[in-house]
XYZ file of C-alpha atoms in Angstrom:
696
model
C 7.652 -0.506 -25.461
C 4.469 1.095 -26.629
C 4.429 4.855 -26.288
C 1.321 6.973 -25.980
C 0.658 10.635 -26.506
C 1.667 12.398 -23.331
C -1.185 14.113 -21.554
C -3.856 11.448 -21.815
C -5.925 11.771 -18.652
C -8.769 10.077 -16.869
C -11.176 12.092 -18.986
C -10.322 9.858 -21.916
C -11.589 6.870 -20.003
C -15.087 8.234 -19.586
C -17.344 8.734 -22.571
C -20.072 11.342 -23.022
C -23.420 9.797 -22.269
C -25.285 8.911 -25.426
C -28.745 7.382 -25.381
C -29.839 6.338 -28.812
C -28.444 9.107 -31.002
C -28.657 12.010 -28.608
C -26.356 13.278 -25.922
C -28.042 13.706 -22.556
C -28.344 17.387 -21.756
C -28.425 19.011 -18.364
C -31.751 20.194 -16.942
C -32.143 23.814 -15.902
C -31.654 23.067 -12.215
C -28.009 22.464 -11.343
C -27.635 19.304 -9.241
C -24.978 19.196 -6.540
C -24.164 15.656 -5.383
C -22.126 13.589 -7.831
C -22.236 9.804 -7.703
C -21.349 6.708 -9.667
C -24.342 4.481 -10.369
C -23.349 0.896 -11.179
C -25.950 -0.879 -13.259
C -26.648 -4.558 -13.901
C -25.755 -6.165 -17.220
C -27.913 -4.592 -19.908
C -29.305 -2.123 -17.390
C -27.788 1.140 -18.587
C -30.989 2.598 -20.028
C -33.020 1.571 -16.995
C -30.430 3.111 -14.682
C -30.508 6.383 -16.616
C -34.300 6.365 -16.452
C -34.128 5.846 -12.682
C -31.669 8.725 -12.359
C -33.979 11.067 -14.265
C -37.060 9.845 -12.395
C -35.301 10.670 -9.146
C -34.723 14.237 -10.245
C -31.088 13.812 -11.238
C -29.209 13.861 -14.487
C -26.711 11.565 -16.144
C -23.367 13.204 -16.897
C -21.375 10.446 -18.594
C -20.997 6.686 -18.767
C -18.169 4.202 -18.416
C -19.408 1.157 -20.363
C -16.222 -0.820 -19.642
C -17.067 -0.900 -15.952
C -20.814 -0.489 -16.227
C -21.624 2.743 -14.442
C -23.212 6.121 -15.041
C -21.781 9.271 -13.525
C -24.781 11.211 -12.288
C -25.791 14.255 -10.276
C -28.759 14.695 -8.018
C -30.014 17.348 -5.608
C -32.174 15.557 -3.052
C -30.563 13.613 -0.151
C -33.134 10.900 -0.837
C -31.880 10.614 -4.423
C -29.551 7.701 -3.642
C -32.243 5.733 -1.814
C -34.603 6.294 -4.724
C -32.036 4.898 -7.125
C -31.591 1.890 -4.865
C -35.172 0.869 -5.538
C -34.398 0.284 -9.211
C -33.629 -3.335 -10.082
C -31.150 -2.066 -12.681
C -28.954 -0.441 -10.020
C -26.553 -2.801 -8.226
C -24.402 -0.308 -6.323
C -23.845 3.381 -5.737
C -20.721 5.290 -4.784
C -21.610 8.608 -3.213
C -19.449 11.669 -2.671
C -17.161 10.092 -0.109
C -13.454 9.531 -0.404
C -12.391 5.953 -0.948
C -9.212 4.284 0.115
C -6.138 5.183 2.063
C -2.439 4.464 2.096
C 0.354 6.617 3.348
C 3.895 6.510 4.575
C 3.574 9.594 6.719
C 0.185 10.151 8.272
C 0.937 11.781 11.569
C -1.434 14.557 12.458
C -2.201 15.702 8.946
C -5.854 16.102 8.199
C -7.462 13.294 6.247
C -10.797 13.901 4.713
C -11.846 12.719 1.297
C -11.989 14.868 -1.742
C -12.790 14.222 -5.335
C -10.974 13.131 -8.400
C -11.342 14.585 -11.894
C -13.768 13.016 -14.303
C -14.044 14.612 -17.669
C -13.372 17.958 -16.113
C -15.735 17.488 -13.200
C -14.854 16.465 -9.693
C -16.099 13.064 -8.779
C -16.785 11.905 -5.294
C -16.109 8.528 -3.829
C -15.577 7.240 -0.330
C -12.562 6.918 1.948
C -10.625 7.829 4.990
C -8.063 7.504 7.689
C -4.561 6.360 7.484
C -2.231 3.775 8.501
C 1.407 3.268 7.653
C 4.606 4.123 9.238
C 8.166 4.543 8.847
C 9.887 1.697 10.398
C 12.357 2.646 12.995
C 10.384 5.651 13.825
C 7.454 3.998 15.322
C 6.002 4.094 11.928
C 5.302 0.457 11.458
C 1.672 -0.219 11.167
C 0.359 0.185 7.748
C -2.838 -0.079 5.960
C -0.664 -0.306 0.727
C -1.693 -0.805 -0.084
C -1.719 -1.551 0.330
C -4.732 -2.044 3.023
C -5.506 -3.552 6.241
C -6.940 -1.787 9.148
C -5.891 -1.144 12.690
C -5.366 -4.104 14.943
C -8.726 -3.417 16.536
C -10.610 -4.135 13.341
C -12.107 -7.494 14.239
C -11.789 -7.615 17.966
C -14.003 -4.929 19.322
C -12.682 -3.830 22.681
C -9.619 -6.007 22.591
C -6.734 -4.899 20.434
C -3.218 -5.792 19.532
C -0.776 -5.336 22.395
C 1.173 -3.156 20.022
C -1.579 -0.618 20.126
C -0.680 0.220 23.692
C 3.022 -0.411 23.641
C 3.745 3.258 23.255
C 2.721 3.752 26.848
C 5.628 1.648 27.983
C 9.212 2.666 28.021
C 11.816 0.046 27.330
C 14.960 -0.338 29.360
C 17.978 1.332 27.886
C 20.232 -0.822 25.835
C 23.098 -0.602 23.465
C 22.546 -2.652 20.325
C 26.175 -2.653 19.296
C 25.892 -3.454 15.635
C 28.971 -4.342 13.607
C 30.218 -1.771 11.153
C 30.743 -2.831 7.578
C 34.299 -2.979 6.339
C 35.241 0.227 4.640
C 32.311 2.126 6.118
C 34.179 4.056 8.726
C 33.980 3.904 12.484
C 31.809 5.405 15.131
C 31.977 6.325 18.769
C 31.823 3.486 21.245
C 28.384 2.078 21.629
C 27.192 3.399 18.290
C 26.233 0.961 15.554
C 27.416 3.765 13.310
C 26.474 2.837 9.780
C 28.103 5.796 8.119
C 28.868 5.001 4.509
C 31.383 7.722 3.923
C 33.787 7.009 6.718
C 32.823 9.895 8.971
C 31.399 9.630 12.458
C 28.049 7.959 12.685
C 25.999 9.517 15.438
C 25.949 10.014 19.156
C 26.858 7.067 21.348
C 23.964 4.727 21.920
C 22.158 5.903 18.821
C 21.051 3.614 16.051
C 21.381 6.593 13.741
C 21.717 5.317 10.224
C 23.443 8.244 8.591
C 25.342 7.165 5.496
C 27.150 10.359 4.795
C 29.250 10.689 7.896
C 26.994 13.207 9.619
C 25.015 12.771 12.796
C 22.139 10.373 12.697
C 19.768 11.333 15.472
C 19.791 12.141 19.144
C 21.731 9.863 21.459
C 19.742 6.854 22.509
C 17.089 7.494 19.910
C 15.713 4.646 17.845
C 13.538 6.969 15.873
C 10.641 5.721 17.940
C 9.440 8.985 19.358
C 5.844 9.978 19.833
C 3.750 11.431 17.028
C 4.663 14.858 15.863
C 8.396 14.783 16.257
C 11.103 13.215 14.144
C 10.765 9.506 14.078
C 7.115 9.517 14.899
C 5.017 6.936 13.188
C 2.121 7.494 10.973
C -0.394 4.857 11.639
C -1.290 3.262 8.369
C -3.574 0.308 8.137
C -2.872 -0.475 4.585
C 0.250 -2.166 3.712
C 2.994 -0.677 5.704
C 2.526 -1.478 9.248
C 4.701 1.419 9.817
C 2.143 3.179 11.777
C 0.196 0.743 13.755
C 3.072 -1.297 14.921
C 4.712 1.985 14.291
C 3.003 3.744 17.093
C 3.510 0.727 19.144
C 7.080 1.099 18.345
C 7.117 4.403 20.029
C 7.725 2.011 22.787
C 11.463 2.185 22.560
C 12.229 5.755 23.361
C 15.238 5.117 25.516
C 17.973 3.496 23.546
C 16.431 0.520 21.827
C 16.593 -1.923 24.694
C 13.050 -3.193 25.085
C 13.115 -6.889 25.742
C 10.474 -8.795 23.829
C 9.496 -12.129 25.265
C 9.372 -15.250 23.148
C 11.109 -13.906 20.073
C 14.338 -14.614 18.278
C 17.564 -13.246 19.723
C 18.903 -10.324 17.729
C 22.155 -12.055 16.888
C 20.226 -14.792 15.131
C 18.332 -12.454 12.816
C 19.393 -11.854 9.217
C 18.392 -8.205 9.536
C 20.134 -4.964 8.687
C 22.535 -5.409 11.601
C 24.227 -8.180 9.632
C 26.359 -5.731 7.687
C 28.679 -7.859 5.577
C 31.248 -5.748 3.818
C 30.848 -3.896 0.567
C 28.491 -4.669 -2.289
C 27.727 -3.247 -5.723
C 24.857 -1.334 -4.125
C 26.093 0.658 -1.092
C 23.070 -0.146 1.085
C 22.541 -3.721 -0.098
C 23.884 -5.150 3.156
C 20.802 -3.782 4.891
C 18.430 -5.577 2.551
C 17.758 -8.706 4.576
C 14.485 -8.901 2.679
C 16.261 -9.419 -0.650
C 18.480 -12.117 0.799
C 15.442 -13.848 2.307
C 13.865 -14.323 -1.124
C 17.119 -14.771 -3.065
C 16.690 -11.545 -5.013
C 20.350 -10.649 -4.535
C 21.291 -13.795 -6.453
C 18.430 -13.522 -8.933
C 19.587 -10.013 -9.909
C 22.691 -11.503 -11.474
C 20.895 -13.962 -13.748
C 17.343 -12.692 -14.285
C 17.015 -8.982 -13.468
C 13.932 -8.529 -15.590
C 13.575 -6.729 -18.900
C 12.556 -3.265 -20.022
C 9.784 -4.935 -21.994
C 7.914 -5.544 -18.729
C 5.773 -2.661 -17.447
C 4.977 -2.595 -13.742
C 2.177 -0.286 -12.615
C 2.367 1.310 -9.165
C -1.163 2.258 -8.065
C -0.290 4.348 -5.052
C 0.426 7.883 -3.799
C 2.780 8.595 -6.673
C 6.391 7.793 -7.526
C 9.380 10.108 -7.213
C 10.551 9.609 -10.770
C 13.574 11.860 -10.243
C 14.990 9.811 -7.381
C 18.483 8.644 -8.446
C 17.587 5.061 -7.588
C 14.332 5.083 -9.569
C 14.883 7.456 -12.489
C 16.733 4.962 -14.758
C 13.691 2.666 -14.765
C 10.922 5.264 -14.559
C 8.618 5.501 -17.586
C 7.434 9.091 -17.599
C 5.561 8.822 -20.918
C 3.203 6.125 -19.719
C 2.832 7.397 -16.144
C -0.386 9.175 -15.178
C -1.762 11.075 -12.201
C -5.490 10.468 -11.772
C -5.990 12.830 -8.824
C -6.073 16.564 -8.255
C -4.757 17.832 -4.927
C -7.234 19.487 -2.613
C -5.691 21.876 -0.095
C -8.617 21.653 2.353
C -11.543 19.364 3.013
C -15.180 20.508 2.669
C -15.061 21.754 6.268
C -12.038 23.918 5.594
C -9.589 21.673 7.426
C -6.170 20.895 5.865
C -6.303 17.912 3.538
C -3.494 17.746 0.956
C -1.951 21.041 1.987
C -0.984 23.947 -0.283
C -0.940 23.288 -4.018
C 2.613 23.110 -5.324
C 1.662 23.157 -9.002
C -0.753 25.015 -11.224
C -4.224 23.579 -11.059
C -3.263 21.508 -7.989
C -2.174 18.740 -10.328
C 1.165 17.163 -9.404
C 3.408 16.005 -12.266
C 3.641 12.275 -12.878
C 7.079 12.053 -11.271
C 6.088 13.473 -7.873
C 5.239 11.686 -4.622
C 4.544 14.016 -1.710
C 3.843 11.114 0.632
C 6.604 8.548 0.092
C 4.503 5.385 0.191
C 4.400 4.834 -3.560
C 8.090 5.620 -3.976
C 9.016 2.993 -1.371
C 6.854 0.413 -3.146
C 8.315 1.241 -6.578
C 11.871 1.079 -5.235
C 11.374 -2.372 -3.722
C 10.061 -3.627 -7.040
C 12.552 -2.103 -9.431
C 15.374 0.076 -8.124
C 18.214 -0.483 -10.632
C 21.659 -1.948 -10.009
C 23.537 1.301 -10.541
C 26.051 1.594 -7.726
C 23.632 3.724 -5.706
C 21.554 2.865 -2.663
C 19.754 -0.432 -3.084
C 18.561 -2.814 -5.787
C 14.956 -3.898 -6.275
C 13.650 -7.402 -6.844
C 13.545 -6.862 -10.622
C 16.081 -4.074 -11.293
C 15.647 -3.924 -15.075
C 11.885 -3.542 -15.443
C 10.069 -0.294 -16.215
C 8.139 1.434 -13.433
C 4.903 3.204 -14.352
C 3.274 5.590 -11.906
C -0.506 5.140 -11.919
C -1.291 7.546 -9.139
C -4.674 7.090 -7.494
C -3.826 8.328 -3.999
C -3.768 11.882 -2.719
C -0.878 13.553 -0.930
C -2.793 12.940 2.274
C -2.912 9.227 1.519
C -6.576 8.839 0.593
C -7.650 6.743 -2.360
C -10.898 7.723 -4.013
C -12.908 5.173 -5.909
C -12.954 6.972 -9.254
C -9.168 7.444 -9.557
C -8.638 3.844 -8.458
C -10.990 2.592 -11.165
C -9.361 4.869 -13.730
C -5.890 3.613 -12.816
C -6.904 -0.018 -13.300
C -8.688 0.749 -16.565
C -5.682 2.674 -17.871
C -3.368 -0.200 -16.915
C -5.601 -2.583 -18.853
C -5.673 -0.396 -21.955
C -1.973 0.417 -22.081
C -0.067 -2.820 -21.874
C 0.782 -2.826 -18.154
C 1.831 -6.361 -17.187
C 1.412 -6.332 -13.408
C 0.133 -3.796 -10.877
C 0.879 -3.416 -7.196
C -2.004 -2.306 -4.952
C -0.872 -1.532 -1.428
C -4.073 0.189 -0.321
C -7.673 -0.562 0.526
C -10.993 1.079 -0.110
C -12.602 3.252 2.534
C -14.707 4.315 4.335
C -15.568 0.731 5.198
C -12.816 -1.468 6.602
C -15.178 -4.307 5.729
C -17.704 -3.928 2.927
C -20.972 -5.752 3.590
C -23.732 -5.926 1.002
C -26.668 -6.552 3.334
C -25.623 -5.895 6.905
C -28.705 -5.167 9.064
C -26.540 -2.756 11.068
C -26.269 -0.470 8.030
C -28.814 1.858 6.441
C -30.009 1.314 2.889
C -27.760 4.113 1.699
C -24.756 2.535 3.451
C -25.533 -0.868 1.976
C -25.729 0.640 -1.508
C -22.442 2.394 -0.907
C -20.666 -0.817 0.094
C -22.178 -2.664 -2.847
C -20.833 0.098 -5.070
C -17.320 -0.393 -3.712
C -17.413 -4.163 -4.112
C -19.032 -4.012 -7.550
C -16.982 -1.161 -8.980
C -13.611 -2.485 -7.904
C -14.428 -6.033 -8.986
C -15.423 -4.850 -12.433
C -12.232 -2.823 -12.796
C -10.118 -5.730 -11.571
C -11.879 -8.129 -13.933
C -11.381 -5.747 -16.838
C -7.681 -5.359 -16.078
C -7.184 -9.095 -15.678
C -8.987 -9.749 -18.969
C -6.444 -7.464 -20.641
C -3.442 -9.321 -19.251
C -2.774 -7.407 -16.016
C -1.624 -9.535 -13.071
C -3.097 -8.090 -9.863
C -1.151 -8.120 -6.591
C -2.326 -6.619 -3.327
C -1.210 -6.140 0.268
C -3.302 -8.233 2.663
C -3.673 -5.647 5.413
C -2.219 -4.700 8.785
C -5.012 -5.297 11.243
C -3.723 -8.507 12.878
C -7.061 -9.943 11.765
C -8.127 -13.425 10.717
C -9.960 -12.274 7.603
C -11.760 -15.593 7.428
C -13.471 -14.945 10.747
C -14.057 -11.226 11.277
C -16.598 -10.469 13.965
C -16.557 -6.805 14.808
C -15.759 -3.665 12.845
C -15.287 -0.652 15.093
C -13.809 1.797 12.630
C -16.339 2.049 9.839
C -17.456 4.231 8.269
C -14.344 6.259 8.919
C -15.613 9.262 7.007
C -16.848 11.804 7.857
C -14.738 12.086 10.979
C -16.130 10.639 14.169
C -18.810 8.715 12.310
C -17.422 5.240 12.975
C -19.352 2.869 15.173
C -19.213 -0.711 16.369
C -21.035 -3.153 14.130
C -21.120 -6.913 13.935
C -19.803 -8.416 10.723
C -19.125 -11.860 9.303
C -17.087 -13.507 6.554
C -19.454 -12.222 3.863
C -17.999 -8.759 4.463
C -14.935 -8.006 2.331
C -11.721 -6.024 2.558
C -11.354 -4.569 -0.953
C -9.273 -5.204 -3.048
C -7.436 -7.768 -0.882
C -10.429 -10.099 -0.861
C -11.632 -9.310 -4.372
C -11.601 -12.101 -6.951
C -8.592 -12.480 -9.201
C -6.250 -10.666 -6.809
C -3.094 -12.254 -5.340
C -2.923 -11.102 -1.724
C 0.301 -11.099 0.267
C 0.943 -11.390 4.009
C 4.063 -9.952 5.667
C 7.060 -11.612 7.330
C 9.660 -10.311 9.755
C 13.377 -11.128 9.377
C 13.022 -14.306 11.460
C 10.586 -15.612 8.857
C 7.549 -15.559 11.096
C 4.311 -13.828 10.105
C 4.540 -10.241 11.282
C 2.207 -9.523 14.172
C 0.412 -6.708 12.350
C -0.221 -8.768 9.209
C -3.736 -9.939 8.498
C -4.103 -13.620 7.700
C -6.667 -16.266 6.746
C -6.635 -19.550 4.868
C -9.078 -18.237 2.260
C -7.420 -14.855 1.877
C -3.651 -15.393 2.053
C -2.135 -16.370 -1.284
C 1.561 -15.720 -0.702
C 3.906 -14.367 1.949
C 6.866 -12.001 1.554
C 9.150 -9.923 3.756
C 7.308 -6.855 4.986
C 9.408 -6.038 8.021
C 8.756 -6.182 11.738
C 10.805 -3.886 13.963
C 9.811 -5.983 16.981
C 10.881 -9.322 15.531
C 13.755 -9.805 17.971
C 14.735 -9.305 21.581
C 14.758 -5.541 21.099
C 13.110 -3.086 18.755
C 15.084 -1.944 15.738
C 14.297 -0.230 12.443
C 16.878 -2.507 10.838
C 14.249 -5.249 10.802
C 12.058 -3.150 8.573
C 12.241 -2.763 4.783
C 14.633 -0.173 3.367
C 13.705 1.503 0.088
C 13.801 4.883 -1.649
C 12.159 7.970 -0.168
C 11.422 11.402 -1.715
C 13.562 14.155 -0.192
C 10.631 16.570 -0.122
C 8.459 14.223 1.897
C 11.292 13.517 4.329
C 11.871 17.242 4.848
C 8.197 18.034 5.277
C 7.730 15.263 7.815
C 10.712 16.377 9.868
C 12.754 13.262 9.164
C 15.661 15.274 7.788
C 16.821 18.773 8.680
C 17.302 21.763 6.406
C 20.855 20.601 5.698
C 19.574 17.244 4.518
C 20.795 15.294 7.533
C 18.594 12.460 8.889
C 16.915 13.233 12.212
C 15.638 9.706 12.772
C 17.094 6.224 12.508
C 14.351 5.332 10.052
C 15.951 7.469 7.323
C 19.229 6.768 5.525
C 21.117 9.200 3.294
C 23.352 7.915 0.503
C 25.628 10.384 -1.313
C 27.747 10.030 -4.438
C 29.673 13.173 -5.267
C 27.275 16.092 -4.989
C 24.203 13.887 -5.438
C 22.461 12.600 -2.314
C 19.419 10.353 -2.135
C 17.214 9.228 0.725
C 15.842 5.898 1.840
C 13.505 4.987 4.669
C 12.632 1.915 6.681
C 8.942 0.950 6.589
C 7.001 -2.083 7.805
C 3.764 -3.538 6.499
C 1.993 -5.754 4.056
C 2.383 -2.726 1.767
C 6.068 -3.557 1.822
C 5.453 -7.297 1.350
C 3.280 -7.000 -1.762
C 5.948 -5.291 -3.937
C 8.327 -8.202 -3.308
C 5.731 -10.489 -4.885
C 5.147 -7.968 -7.670
C 8.872 -7.939 -8.410
C 8.975 -11.728 -8.586
C 5.978 -11.675 -10.947
C 7.903 -9.205 -13.124
C 10.858 -11.615 -13.280
C 8.566 -14.457 -14.371
C 6.845 -12.315 -17.009
C 10.250 -11.178 -18.257
C 11.379 -14.776 -18.650
C 8.239 -16.444 -19.970
C 6.100 -13.657 -21.416
C 5.327 -13.652 -25.109
C 5.428 -10.666 -27.466
C 2.410 -8.518 -26.779
C 1.054 -5.029 -26.206
C 3.652 -2.880 -24.493
C 6.463 -5.400 -25.099
C 5.617 -8.767 -23.591
C 2.427 -10.253 -22.222
C 1.375 -13.148 -20.021
C -2.012 -14.503 -19.055
C -2.522 -13.522 -15.381
C -3.596 -17.103 -14.638
C -0.213 -18.329 -15.889
C 1.656 -15.652 -13.931
C -0.227 -16.725 -10.829
C 0.601 -20.396 -11.462
C 4.289 -19.614 -11.850
C 4.310 -17.446 -8.737
C 2.933 -20.322 -6.703
C 5.228 -22.850 -8.362
C 8.307 -20.770 -7.558
C 7.297 -19.987 -3.957
C 8.930 -21.845 -1.070
C 6.289 -23.749 0.914
C 6.177 -22.856 4.596
C 4.135 -24.775 7.148
C 2.168 -23.333 10.043
C 4.164 -22.824 13.245
C 4.071 -25.446 15.984
C 1.867 -25.042 17.884
C -0.519 -23.553 15.346
C -1.727 -21.022 17.908
C 1.239 -18.668 17.694
C 1.631 -16.317 20.655
C 3.056 -12.841 20.125
C 4.352 -11.534 23.441
C 5.270 -7.857 23.683
C 5.787 -5.860 26.825
C 3.696 -8.169 28.976
C 0.792 -8.323 26.539
C 0.022 -11.411 24.532
C -1.896 -11.972 21.342
C -2.567 -15.306 19.678
C -3.020 -15.864 15.953
C -4.034 -19.352 14.854
C -2.733 -20.717 11.562
C -5.028 -23.062 9.617
C -4.105 -25.304 6.714
C -1.098 -27.364 5.677
C 2.244 -26.643 4.077
C 0.694 -26.458 0.607
C -1.738 -23.696 1.620
C -2.261 -22.088 4.990
C -3.527 -18.900 6.550
C -0.153 -17.419 7.515
C 1.936 -18.057 4.391
C -0.555 -19.034 1.709
C 1.152 -21.161 -0.916
C 4.555 -20.144 0.360
C 7.136 -17.383 0.565
C 7.916 -15.716 -2.746
C 11.316 -16.751 -4.087
C 13.039 -14.557 -6.653
C 15.923 -16.982 -7.194
C 13.596 -19.892 -7.895
C 11.638 -17.638 -10.254
C 14.911 -16.801 -12.007
C 15.854 -20.451 -12.428
C 12.461 -22.137 -12.724
C 11.731 -24.403 -15.673
C 8.057 -23.949 -16.600
């Protein structure tokens, strides 16, 4: 694989601004606001002239993506720039994007990313994701949706209110795997080391023989305590459906009308004896797409580089380290302890200069994504879809879960320039859940801002695709028909309390899920149905993959969510494990080998679905890629064709108007299209085994 000089940063992606033969110099007055000014083709000089005419100054340019980094002092500066025909979009000093596996009550206000030594603003805000069993099911990962209220105004998903209901007590007596010890009566005890599982009636998933969590606890407690969900709209529904999952606080009984009986689900309760990977029996998702069989014949190759654009990757995790490429990994963000108002944002800086190393993930979202894609077959924990590929951390998200525009653009540009074969994007761009170019409900400044998001991301995506990068994204967790959005009640979500209700239509885009050239993935529960939180739409859904759904059954259970690696530090900080390293919630599993222990967590969301598709793409590139930069290469159009060809077609449900019925509340999602292409499953469910055996 191609190796680069360690230490290359985002600064190398931005060039000093040169007009003619001279470098633009700063005027005597020091401007304050920093923005990205996207110019039309051939419009760089005119854009710079407009910047100077407005009283600002140009700092640097990024010719690959067609923008000028500028500073200006007057609040009217942006509007003045908008009057120039050369300017097609402007990103102001707002934070952009959000994805997180542990939102909770942490503050979330945008900050800025480094650009050639200067902090660059963008847009962004609010979180959504969750840790499965712990009510943490609704996600944004990225990958990227929005809360279930996104397109329905006053009405919202029944899951949004489920936390107000308490389910009847129940005892989901799950079988214990052979050789995994026993547990007290009534305990599904999934202890891997033969010791007691947890208190009777608990779904505690301790794998080291210690207690799991409090008796009768499904890890679905309210926000703030162990098991609470962080509502993430992006890709892991672990927050939205997560909060809704706070519903089962009394023993996991909650009866859910109109869903598959638990005994019929191929979820984590179907523990089937030992396997090479100790926790493999809980990976219903891998069995659903045939990855367990594909691992044996086409596990991928180290020549394939998979980029994880997310909150970071715990490169020291025992179930990630063997495949983690530290040399190529980059962190494009600098932590900010507090927001501009002095409120906690990323929290205290752990490292000098507030710059986390490339093998750190203080959130857990990116680590979960990376693990699903490429955890190795090493006798520890789980195995990913493509266990032999290399994982490259392209961090664009802050500890707090926000994604700023500049780091996101830098991550895509870096991927393009350094031989990355496929990237996973389980996030979306804030502060606008839907970006509209000419919405009458928005001011001129807001319209320019949304045009900047659409334009900037599309240019970065196009550049990456032109360099051989296959682009895969989470579709979103808003339970929204993206082909017919009507109301956006959560934008702009930054600054705080600035959102309002505005009418929107299908011209408004969720970025990058609806950007051109991106393969967007909806989420499935263990029964194979589209997860209730998953966005959908015949124009927007390209593929479907398991993303988890803790409510896909006659009771709520974290075992129906996706299990993957979790950073110990993040689990400790979020109160999911105690000071002795013991899980305090059923959503966290501990796996020990000798003196080495590692952690895994259950999450739901399209953020969890997208990496399954990314892993399958990595298998296809490993098999059919040709020698190229970084090792092997494949035209993204060919990778896309093979992904669709290897997918298993899945028709719309009958009737097409599928009713989700939870706790007396009903919600209907209507599937359009036929088996070849429809709004729930796109061109089908990704299939790792077919990808491993496909003849092109």
